[in-house]
mmCIF file of N, CA and C in Angstrom:
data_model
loop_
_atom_site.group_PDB
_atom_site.id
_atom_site.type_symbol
_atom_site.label_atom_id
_atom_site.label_comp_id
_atom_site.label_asym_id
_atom_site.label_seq_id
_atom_site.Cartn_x
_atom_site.Cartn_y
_atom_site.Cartn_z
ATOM 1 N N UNK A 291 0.842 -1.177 0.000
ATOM 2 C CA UNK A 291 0.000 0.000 0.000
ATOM 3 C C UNK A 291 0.887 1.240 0.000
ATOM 4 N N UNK A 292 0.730 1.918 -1.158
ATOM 5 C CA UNK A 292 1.669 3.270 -0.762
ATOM 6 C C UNK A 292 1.109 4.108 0.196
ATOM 7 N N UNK A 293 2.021 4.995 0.580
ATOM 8 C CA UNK A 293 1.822 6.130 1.959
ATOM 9 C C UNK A 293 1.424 7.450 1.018
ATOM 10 N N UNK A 294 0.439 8.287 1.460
ATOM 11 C CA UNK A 294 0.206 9.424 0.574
ATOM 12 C C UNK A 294 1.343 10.373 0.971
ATOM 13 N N UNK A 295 1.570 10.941 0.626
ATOM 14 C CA UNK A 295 2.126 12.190 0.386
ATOM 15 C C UNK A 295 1.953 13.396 0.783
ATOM 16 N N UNK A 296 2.740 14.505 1.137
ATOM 17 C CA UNK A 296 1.910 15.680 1.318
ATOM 18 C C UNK A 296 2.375 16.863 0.683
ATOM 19 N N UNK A 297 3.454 16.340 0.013
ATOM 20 C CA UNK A 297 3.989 17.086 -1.535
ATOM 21 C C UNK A 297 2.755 17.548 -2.684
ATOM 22 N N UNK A 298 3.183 19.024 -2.651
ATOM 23 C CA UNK A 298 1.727 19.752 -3.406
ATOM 24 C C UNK A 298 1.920 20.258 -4.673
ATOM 25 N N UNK A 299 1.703 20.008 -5.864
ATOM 26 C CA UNK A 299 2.645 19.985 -7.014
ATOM 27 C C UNK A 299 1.719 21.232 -7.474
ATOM 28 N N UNK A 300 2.951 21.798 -8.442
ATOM 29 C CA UNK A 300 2.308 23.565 -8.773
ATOM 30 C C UNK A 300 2.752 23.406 -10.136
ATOM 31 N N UNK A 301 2.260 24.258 -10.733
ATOM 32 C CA UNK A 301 2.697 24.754 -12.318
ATOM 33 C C UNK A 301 3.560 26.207 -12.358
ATOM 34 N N UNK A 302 4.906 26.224 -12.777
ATOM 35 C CA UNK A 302 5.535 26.881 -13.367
ATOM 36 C C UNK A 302 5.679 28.099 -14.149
ATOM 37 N N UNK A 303 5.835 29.037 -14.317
ATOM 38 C CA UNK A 303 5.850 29.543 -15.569
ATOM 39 C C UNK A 303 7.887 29.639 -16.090
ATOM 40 N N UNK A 304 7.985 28.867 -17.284
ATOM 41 C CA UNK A 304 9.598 28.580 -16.943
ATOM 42 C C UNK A 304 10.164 30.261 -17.459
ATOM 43 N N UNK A 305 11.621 30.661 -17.490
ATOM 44 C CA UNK A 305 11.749 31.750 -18.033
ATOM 45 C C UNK A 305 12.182 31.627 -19.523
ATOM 46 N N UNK A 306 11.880 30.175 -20.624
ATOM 47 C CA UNK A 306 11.965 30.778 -21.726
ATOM 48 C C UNK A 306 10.462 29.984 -22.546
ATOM 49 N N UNK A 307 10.797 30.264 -24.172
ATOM 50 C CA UNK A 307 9.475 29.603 -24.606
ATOM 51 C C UNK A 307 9.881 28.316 -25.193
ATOM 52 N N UNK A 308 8.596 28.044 -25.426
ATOM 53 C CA UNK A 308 8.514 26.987 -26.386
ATOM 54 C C UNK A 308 8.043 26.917 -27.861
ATOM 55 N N UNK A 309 8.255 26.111 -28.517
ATOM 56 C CA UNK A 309 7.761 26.074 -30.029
ATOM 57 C C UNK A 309 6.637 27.085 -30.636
ATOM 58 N N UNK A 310 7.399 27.804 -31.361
ATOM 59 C CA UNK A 310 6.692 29.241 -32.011
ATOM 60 C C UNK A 310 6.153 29.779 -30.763
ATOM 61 N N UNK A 311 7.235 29.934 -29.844
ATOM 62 C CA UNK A 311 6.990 30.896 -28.592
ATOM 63 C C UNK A 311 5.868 30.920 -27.514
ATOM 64 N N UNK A 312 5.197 29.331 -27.690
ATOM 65 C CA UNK A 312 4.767 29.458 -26.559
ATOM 66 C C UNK A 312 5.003 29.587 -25.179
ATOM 67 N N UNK A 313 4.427 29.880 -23.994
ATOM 68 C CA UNK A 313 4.837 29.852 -22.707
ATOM 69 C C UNK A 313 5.269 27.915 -22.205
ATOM 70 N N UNK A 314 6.504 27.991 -21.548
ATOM 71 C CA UNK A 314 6.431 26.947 -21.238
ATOM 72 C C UNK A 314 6.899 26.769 -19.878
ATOM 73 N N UNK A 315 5.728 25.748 -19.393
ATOM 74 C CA UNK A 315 5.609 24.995 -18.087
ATOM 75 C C UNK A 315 5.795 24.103 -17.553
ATOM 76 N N UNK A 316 6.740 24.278 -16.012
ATOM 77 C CA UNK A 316 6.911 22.993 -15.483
ATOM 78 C C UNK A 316 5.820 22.212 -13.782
ATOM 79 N N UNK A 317 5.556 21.421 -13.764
ATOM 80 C CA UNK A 317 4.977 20.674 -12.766
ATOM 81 C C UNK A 317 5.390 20.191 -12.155
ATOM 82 N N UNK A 318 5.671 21.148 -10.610
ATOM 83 C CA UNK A 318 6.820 20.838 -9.606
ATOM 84 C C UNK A 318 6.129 20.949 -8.594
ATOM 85 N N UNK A 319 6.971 19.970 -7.379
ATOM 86 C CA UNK A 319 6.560 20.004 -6.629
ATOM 87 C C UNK A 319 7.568 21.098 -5.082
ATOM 88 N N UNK A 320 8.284 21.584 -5.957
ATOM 89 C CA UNK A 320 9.114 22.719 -5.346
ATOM 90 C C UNK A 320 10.147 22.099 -4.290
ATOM 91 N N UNK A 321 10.808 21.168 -4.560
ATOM 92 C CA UNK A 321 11.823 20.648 -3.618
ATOM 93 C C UNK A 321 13.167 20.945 -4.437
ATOM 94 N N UNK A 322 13.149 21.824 -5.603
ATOM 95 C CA UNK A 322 14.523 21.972 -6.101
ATOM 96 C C UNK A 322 15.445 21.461 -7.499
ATOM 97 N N UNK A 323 14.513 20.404 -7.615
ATOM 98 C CA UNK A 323 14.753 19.630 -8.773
ATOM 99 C C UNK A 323 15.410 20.581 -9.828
ATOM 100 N N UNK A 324 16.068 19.657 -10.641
ATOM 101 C CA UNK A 324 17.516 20.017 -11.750
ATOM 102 C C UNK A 324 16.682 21.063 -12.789
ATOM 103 N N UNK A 325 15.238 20.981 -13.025
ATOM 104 C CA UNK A 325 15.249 22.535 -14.182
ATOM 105 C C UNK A 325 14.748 23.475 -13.097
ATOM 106 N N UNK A 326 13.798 23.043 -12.081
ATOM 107 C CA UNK A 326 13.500 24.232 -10.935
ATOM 108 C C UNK A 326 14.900 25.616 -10.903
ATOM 109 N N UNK A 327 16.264 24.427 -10.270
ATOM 110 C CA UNK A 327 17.335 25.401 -10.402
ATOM 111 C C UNK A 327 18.052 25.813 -11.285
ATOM 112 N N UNK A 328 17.570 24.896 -12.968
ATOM 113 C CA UNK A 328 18.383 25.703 -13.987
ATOM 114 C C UNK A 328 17.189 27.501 -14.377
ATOM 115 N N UNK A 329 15.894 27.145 -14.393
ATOM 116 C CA UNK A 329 15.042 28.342 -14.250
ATOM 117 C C UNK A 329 15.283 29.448 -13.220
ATOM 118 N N UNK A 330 15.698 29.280 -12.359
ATOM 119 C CA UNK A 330 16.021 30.001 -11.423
ATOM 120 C C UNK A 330 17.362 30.421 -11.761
ATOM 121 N N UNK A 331 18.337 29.935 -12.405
ATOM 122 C CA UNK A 331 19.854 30.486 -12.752
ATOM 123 C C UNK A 331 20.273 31.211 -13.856
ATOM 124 N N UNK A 332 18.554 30.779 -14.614
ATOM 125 C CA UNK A 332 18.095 31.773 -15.865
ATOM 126 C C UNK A 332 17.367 32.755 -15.537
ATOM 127 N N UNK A 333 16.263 32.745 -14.599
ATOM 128 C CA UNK A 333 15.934 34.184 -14.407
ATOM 129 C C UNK A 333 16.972 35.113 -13.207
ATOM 130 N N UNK A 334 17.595 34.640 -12.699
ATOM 131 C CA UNK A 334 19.103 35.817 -12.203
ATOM 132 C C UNK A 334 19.981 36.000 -13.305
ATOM 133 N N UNK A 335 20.139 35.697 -14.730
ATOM 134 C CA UNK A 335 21.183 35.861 -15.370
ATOM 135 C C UNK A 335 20.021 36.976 -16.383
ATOM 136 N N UNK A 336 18.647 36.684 -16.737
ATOM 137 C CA UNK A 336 17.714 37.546 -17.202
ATOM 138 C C UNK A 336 17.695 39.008 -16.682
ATOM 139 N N UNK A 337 17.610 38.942 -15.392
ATOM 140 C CA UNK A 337 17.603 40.327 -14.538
ATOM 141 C C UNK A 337 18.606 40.482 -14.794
ATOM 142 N N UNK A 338 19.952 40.460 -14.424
ATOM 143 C CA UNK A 338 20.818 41.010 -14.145
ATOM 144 C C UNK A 338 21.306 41.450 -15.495
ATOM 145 N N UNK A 339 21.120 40.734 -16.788
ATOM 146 C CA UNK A 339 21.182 41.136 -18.383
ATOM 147 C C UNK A 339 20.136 42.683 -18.447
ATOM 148 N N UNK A 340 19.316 42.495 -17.696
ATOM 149 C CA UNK A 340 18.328 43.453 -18.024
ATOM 150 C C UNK A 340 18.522 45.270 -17.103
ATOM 151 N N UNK A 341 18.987 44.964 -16.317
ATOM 152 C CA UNK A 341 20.249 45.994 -15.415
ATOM 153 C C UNK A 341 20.970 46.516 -15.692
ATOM 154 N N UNK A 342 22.055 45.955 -16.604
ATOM 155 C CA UNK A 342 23.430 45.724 -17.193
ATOM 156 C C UNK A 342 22.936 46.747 -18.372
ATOM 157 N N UNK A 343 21.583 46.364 -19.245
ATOM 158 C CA UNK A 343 21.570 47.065 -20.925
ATOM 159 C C UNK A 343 20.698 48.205 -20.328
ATOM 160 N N UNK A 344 19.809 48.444 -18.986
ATOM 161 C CA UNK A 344 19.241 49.591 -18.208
ATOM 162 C C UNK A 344 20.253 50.699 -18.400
ATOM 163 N N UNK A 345 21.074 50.680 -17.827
ATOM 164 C CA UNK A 345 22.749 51.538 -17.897
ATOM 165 C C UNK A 345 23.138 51.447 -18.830
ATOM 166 N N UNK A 346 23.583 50.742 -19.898
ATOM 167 C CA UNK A 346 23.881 51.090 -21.106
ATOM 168 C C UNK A 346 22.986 52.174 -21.954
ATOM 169 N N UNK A 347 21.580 51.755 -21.549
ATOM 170 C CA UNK A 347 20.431 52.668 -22.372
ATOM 171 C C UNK A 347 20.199 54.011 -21.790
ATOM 172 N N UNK A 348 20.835 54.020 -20.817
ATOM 173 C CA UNK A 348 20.662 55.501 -20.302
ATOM 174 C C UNK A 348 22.106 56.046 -20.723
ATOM 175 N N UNK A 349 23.147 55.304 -20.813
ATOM 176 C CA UNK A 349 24.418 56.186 -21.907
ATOM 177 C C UNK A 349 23.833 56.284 -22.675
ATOM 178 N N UNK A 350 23.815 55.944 -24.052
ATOM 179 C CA UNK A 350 23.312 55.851 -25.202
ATOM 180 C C UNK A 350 22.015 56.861 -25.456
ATOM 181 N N UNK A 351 20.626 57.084 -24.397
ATOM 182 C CA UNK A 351 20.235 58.192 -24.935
ATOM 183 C C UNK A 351 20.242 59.891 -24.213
ATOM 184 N N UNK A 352 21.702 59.301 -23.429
ATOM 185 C CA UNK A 352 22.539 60.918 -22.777
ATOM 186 C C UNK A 352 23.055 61.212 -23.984
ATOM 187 N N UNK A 353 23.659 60.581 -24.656
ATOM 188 C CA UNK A 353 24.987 60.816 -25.715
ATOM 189 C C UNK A 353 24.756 61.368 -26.744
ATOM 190 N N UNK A 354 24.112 62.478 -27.600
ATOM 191 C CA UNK A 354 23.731 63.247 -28.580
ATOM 192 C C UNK A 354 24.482 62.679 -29.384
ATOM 193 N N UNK A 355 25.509 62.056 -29.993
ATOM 194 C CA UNK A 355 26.170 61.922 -30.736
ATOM 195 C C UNK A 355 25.458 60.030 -31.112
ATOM 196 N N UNK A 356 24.543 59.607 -30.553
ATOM 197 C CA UNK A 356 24.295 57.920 -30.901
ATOM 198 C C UNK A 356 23.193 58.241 -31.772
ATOM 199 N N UNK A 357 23.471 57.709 -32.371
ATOM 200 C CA UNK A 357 22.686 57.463 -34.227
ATOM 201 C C UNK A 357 21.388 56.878 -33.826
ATOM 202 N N UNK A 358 20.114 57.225 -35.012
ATOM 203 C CA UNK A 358 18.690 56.208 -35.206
ATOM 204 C C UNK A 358 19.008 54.882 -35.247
ATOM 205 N N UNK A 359 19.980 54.441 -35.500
ATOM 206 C CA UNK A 359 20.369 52.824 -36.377
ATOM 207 C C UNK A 359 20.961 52.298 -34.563
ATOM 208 N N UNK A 360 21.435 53.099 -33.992
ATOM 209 C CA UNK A 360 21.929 52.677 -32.323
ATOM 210 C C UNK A 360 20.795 52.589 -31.770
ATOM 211 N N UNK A 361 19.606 53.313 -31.850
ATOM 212 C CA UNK A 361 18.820 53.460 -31.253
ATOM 213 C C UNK A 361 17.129 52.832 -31.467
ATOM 214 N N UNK A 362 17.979 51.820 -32.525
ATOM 215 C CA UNK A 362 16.596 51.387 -32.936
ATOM 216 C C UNK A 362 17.377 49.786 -32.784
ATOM 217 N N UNK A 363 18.746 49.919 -32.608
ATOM 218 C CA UNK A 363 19.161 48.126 -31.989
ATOM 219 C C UNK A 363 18.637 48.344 -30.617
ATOM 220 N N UNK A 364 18.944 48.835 -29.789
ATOM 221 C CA UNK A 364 18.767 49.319 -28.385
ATOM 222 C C UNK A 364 17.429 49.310 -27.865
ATOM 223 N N UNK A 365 16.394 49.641 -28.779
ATOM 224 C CA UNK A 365 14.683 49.161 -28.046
ATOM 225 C C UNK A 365 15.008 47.852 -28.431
ATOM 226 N N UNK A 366 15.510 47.445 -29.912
ATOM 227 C CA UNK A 366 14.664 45.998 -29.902
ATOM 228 C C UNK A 366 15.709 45.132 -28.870
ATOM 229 N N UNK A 367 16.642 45.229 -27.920
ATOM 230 C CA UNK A 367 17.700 44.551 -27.212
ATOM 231 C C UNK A 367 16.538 45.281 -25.759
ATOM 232 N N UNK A 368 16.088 45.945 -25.756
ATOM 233 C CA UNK A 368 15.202 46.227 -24.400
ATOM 234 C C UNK A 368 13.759 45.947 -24.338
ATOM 235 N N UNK A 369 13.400 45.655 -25.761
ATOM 236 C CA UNK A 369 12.207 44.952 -25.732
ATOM 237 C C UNK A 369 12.063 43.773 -25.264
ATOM 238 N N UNK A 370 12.910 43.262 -25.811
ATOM 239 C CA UNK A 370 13.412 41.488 -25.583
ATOM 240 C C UNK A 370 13.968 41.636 -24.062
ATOM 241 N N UNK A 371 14.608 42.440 -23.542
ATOM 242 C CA UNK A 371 14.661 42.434 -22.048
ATOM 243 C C UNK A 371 13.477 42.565 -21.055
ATOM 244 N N UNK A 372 12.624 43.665 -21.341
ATOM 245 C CA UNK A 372 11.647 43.797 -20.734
ATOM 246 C C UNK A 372 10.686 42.759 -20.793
ATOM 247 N N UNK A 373 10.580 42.162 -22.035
ATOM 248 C CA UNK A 373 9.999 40.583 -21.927
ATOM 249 C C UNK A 373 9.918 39.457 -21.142
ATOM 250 N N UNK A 374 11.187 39.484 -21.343
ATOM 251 C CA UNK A 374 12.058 38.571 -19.959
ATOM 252 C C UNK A 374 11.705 38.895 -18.854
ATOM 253 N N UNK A 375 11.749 40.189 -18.458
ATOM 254 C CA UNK A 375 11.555 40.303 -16.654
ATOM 255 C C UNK A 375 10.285 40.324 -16.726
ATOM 256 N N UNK A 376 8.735 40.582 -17.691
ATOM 257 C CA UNK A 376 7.959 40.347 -17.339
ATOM 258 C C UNK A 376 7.632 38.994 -17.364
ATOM 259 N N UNK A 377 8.204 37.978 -17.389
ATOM 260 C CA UNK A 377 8.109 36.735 -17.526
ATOM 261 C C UNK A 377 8.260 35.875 -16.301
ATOM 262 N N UNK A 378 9.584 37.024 -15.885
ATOM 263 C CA UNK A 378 9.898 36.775 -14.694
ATOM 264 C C UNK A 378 9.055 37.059 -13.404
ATOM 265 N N UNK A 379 8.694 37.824 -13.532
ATOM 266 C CA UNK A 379 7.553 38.799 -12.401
ATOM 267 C C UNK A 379 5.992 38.032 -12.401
ATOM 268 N N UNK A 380 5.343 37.389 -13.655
ATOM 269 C CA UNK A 380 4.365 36.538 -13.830
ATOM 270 C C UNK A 380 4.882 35.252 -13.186
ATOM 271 N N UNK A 381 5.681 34.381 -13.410
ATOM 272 C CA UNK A 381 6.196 33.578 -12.796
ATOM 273 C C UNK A 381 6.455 33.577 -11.404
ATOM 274 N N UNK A 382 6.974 34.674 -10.591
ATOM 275 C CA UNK A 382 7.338 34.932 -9.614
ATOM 276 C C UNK A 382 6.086 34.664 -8.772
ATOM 277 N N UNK A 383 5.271 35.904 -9.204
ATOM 278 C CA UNK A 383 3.830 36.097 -8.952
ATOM 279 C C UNK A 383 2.972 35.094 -8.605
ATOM 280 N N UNK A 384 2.901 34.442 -9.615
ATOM 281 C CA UNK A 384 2.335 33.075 -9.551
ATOM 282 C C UNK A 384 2.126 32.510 -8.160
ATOM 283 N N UNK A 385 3.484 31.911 -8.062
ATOM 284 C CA UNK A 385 3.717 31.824 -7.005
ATOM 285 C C UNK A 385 4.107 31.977 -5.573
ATOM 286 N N UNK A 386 3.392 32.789 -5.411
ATOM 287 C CA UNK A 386 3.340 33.965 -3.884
ATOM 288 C C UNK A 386 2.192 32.779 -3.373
ATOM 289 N N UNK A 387 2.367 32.555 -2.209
ATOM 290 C CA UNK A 387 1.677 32.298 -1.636
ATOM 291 C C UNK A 387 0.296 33.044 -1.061
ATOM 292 N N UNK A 388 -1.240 32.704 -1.482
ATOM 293 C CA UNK A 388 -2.299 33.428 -1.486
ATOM 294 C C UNK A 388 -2.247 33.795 0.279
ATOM 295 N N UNK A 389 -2.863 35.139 0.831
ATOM 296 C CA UNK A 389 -2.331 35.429 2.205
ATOM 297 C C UNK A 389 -3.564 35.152 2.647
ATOM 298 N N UNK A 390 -3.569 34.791 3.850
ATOM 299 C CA UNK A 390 -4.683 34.043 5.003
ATOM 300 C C UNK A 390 -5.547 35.545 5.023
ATOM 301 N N UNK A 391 -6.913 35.357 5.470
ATOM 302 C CA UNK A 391 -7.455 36.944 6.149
ATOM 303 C C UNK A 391 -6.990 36.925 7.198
ATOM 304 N N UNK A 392 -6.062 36.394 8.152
ATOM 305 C CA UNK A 392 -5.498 36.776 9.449
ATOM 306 C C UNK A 392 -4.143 37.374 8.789
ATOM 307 N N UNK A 393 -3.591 37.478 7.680
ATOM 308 C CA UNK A 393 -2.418 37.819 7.564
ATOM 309 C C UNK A 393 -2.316 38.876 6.756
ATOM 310 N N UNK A 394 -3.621 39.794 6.548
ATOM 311 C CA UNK A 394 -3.858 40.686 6.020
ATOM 312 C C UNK A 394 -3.167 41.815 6.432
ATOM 313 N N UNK A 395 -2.678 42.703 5.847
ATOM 314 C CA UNK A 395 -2.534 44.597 6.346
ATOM 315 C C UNK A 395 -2.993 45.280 6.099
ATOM 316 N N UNK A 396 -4.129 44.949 5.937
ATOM 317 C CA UNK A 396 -5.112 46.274 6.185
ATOM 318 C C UNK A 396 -5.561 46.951 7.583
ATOM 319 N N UNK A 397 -5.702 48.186 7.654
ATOM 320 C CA UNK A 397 -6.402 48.822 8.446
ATOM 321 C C UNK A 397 -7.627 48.467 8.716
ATOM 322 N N UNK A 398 -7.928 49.102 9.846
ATOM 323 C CA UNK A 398 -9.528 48.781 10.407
ATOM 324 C C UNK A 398 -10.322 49.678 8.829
ATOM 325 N N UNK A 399 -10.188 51.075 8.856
ATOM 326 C CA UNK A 399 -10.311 51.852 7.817
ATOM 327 C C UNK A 399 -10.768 50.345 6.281
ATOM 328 N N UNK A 400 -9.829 49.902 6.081
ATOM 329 C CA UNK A 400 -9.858 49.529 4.542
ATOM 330 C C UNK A 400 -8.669 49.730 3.818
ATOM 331 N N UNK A 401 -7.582 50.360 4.699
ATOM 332 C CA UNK A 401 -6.725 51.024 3.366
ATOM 333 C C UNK A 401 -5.838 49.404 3.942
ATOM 334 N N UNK A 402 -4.617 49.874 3.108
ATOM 335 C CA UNK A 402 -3.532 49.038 3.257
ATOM 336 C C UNK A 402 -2.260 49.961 3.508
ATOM 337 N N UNK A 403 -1.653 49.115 4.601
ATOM 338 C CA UNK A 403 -0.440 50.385 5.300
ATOM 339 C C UNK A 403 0.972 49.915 4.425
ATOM 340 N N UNK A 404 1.353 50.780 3.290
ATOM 341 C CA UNK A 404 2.525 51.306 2.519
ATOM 342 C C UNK A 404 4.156 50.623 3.393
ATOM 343 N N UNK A 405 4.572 50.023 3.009
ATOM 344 C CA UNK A 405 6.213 50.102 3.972
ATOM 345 C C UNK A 405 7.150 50.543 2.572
ATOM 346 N N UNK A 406 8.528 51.202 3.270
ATOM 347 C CA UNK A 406 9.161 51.770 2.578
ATOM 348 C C UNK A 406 10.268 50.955 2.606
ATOM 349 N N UNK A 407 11.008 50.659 1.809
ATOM 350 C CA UNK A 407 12.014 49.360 1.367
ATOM 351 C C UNK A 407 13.112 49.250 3.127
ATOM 352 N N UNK A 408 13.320 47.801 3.622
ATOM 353 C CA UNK A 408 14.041 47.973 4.525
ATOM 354 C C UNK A 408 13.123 47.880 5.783
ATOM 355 N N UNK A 409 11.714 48.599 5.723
ATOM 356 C CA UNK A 409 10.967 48.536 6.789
ATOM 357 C C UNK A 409 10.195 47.743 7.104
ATOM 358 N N UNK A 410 10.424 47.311 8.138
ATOM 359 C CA UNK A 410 9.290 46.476 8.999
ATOM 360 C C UNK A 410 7.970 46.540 9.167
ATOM 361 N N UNK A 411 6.816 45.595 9.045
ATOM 362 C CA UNK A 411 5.868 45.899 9.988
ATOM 363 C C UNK A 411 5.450 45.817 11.246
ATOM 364 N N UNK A 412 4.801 46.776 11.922
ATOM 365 C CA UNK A 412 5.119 46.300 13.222
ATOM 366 C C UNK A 412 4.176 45.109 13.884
#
């Protein structure tokens, strides 16, 4: 008789595509497994590509002297970046864990209380 389990298997969103660019997905059960951490070593090498050409694109349209033909490689190299991190951020997203109504921050009011990077709630 097997023993059940209490491993809860999720769907993915990976960070590249598949055939004629569809989205492609993996069905994990989040313990780490060999593409879990190659996806994960692709979306830190995605961001950090996407950082890297951030700063380049802000030289490039300081520099009065960079050409239409620079500047029309440069969206389509930040299009294709911005792609990526939204790929990344849907994916990410995904998987947030949905928050309990006891683990809410909202105010009695209705609003929701703002923290500023670094800060705690109390």
């Amino acid at each position: 008789m097997d023993k059940p389990t209490n491993t809860r298997s999720t769907t993915r969103l990976l960070p590249w595509s598949g055939v004629g660019g569809k989205p492609c997905h993996l069905l994990t059960d989040d313990n780490g497994g060999y593409l879990t951490r190659l996806a994960d070593s692709i979306e830190s090498v995605q961001l950090g590509m996407g950082s890297e050409l951030l700063d380049h694109a802000q030289e490039l349209v300081n520099d009065p002297k960079t050409g239409p033909a620079e500047l029309r490689y440069l969206s389509a190299r930040l299009t294709e970046s911005l792609r990526d991190v939204l790929r990344v951020a849907e994916s990410r997203g995904a998987r947030l864990p949905m928050p309990d109504d006891d683990d809410a921050d909202d105010n009695s009011d209705g609003s929701s209380a703002a923290l500023n990077d670094g800060e705690r709630s109390p």
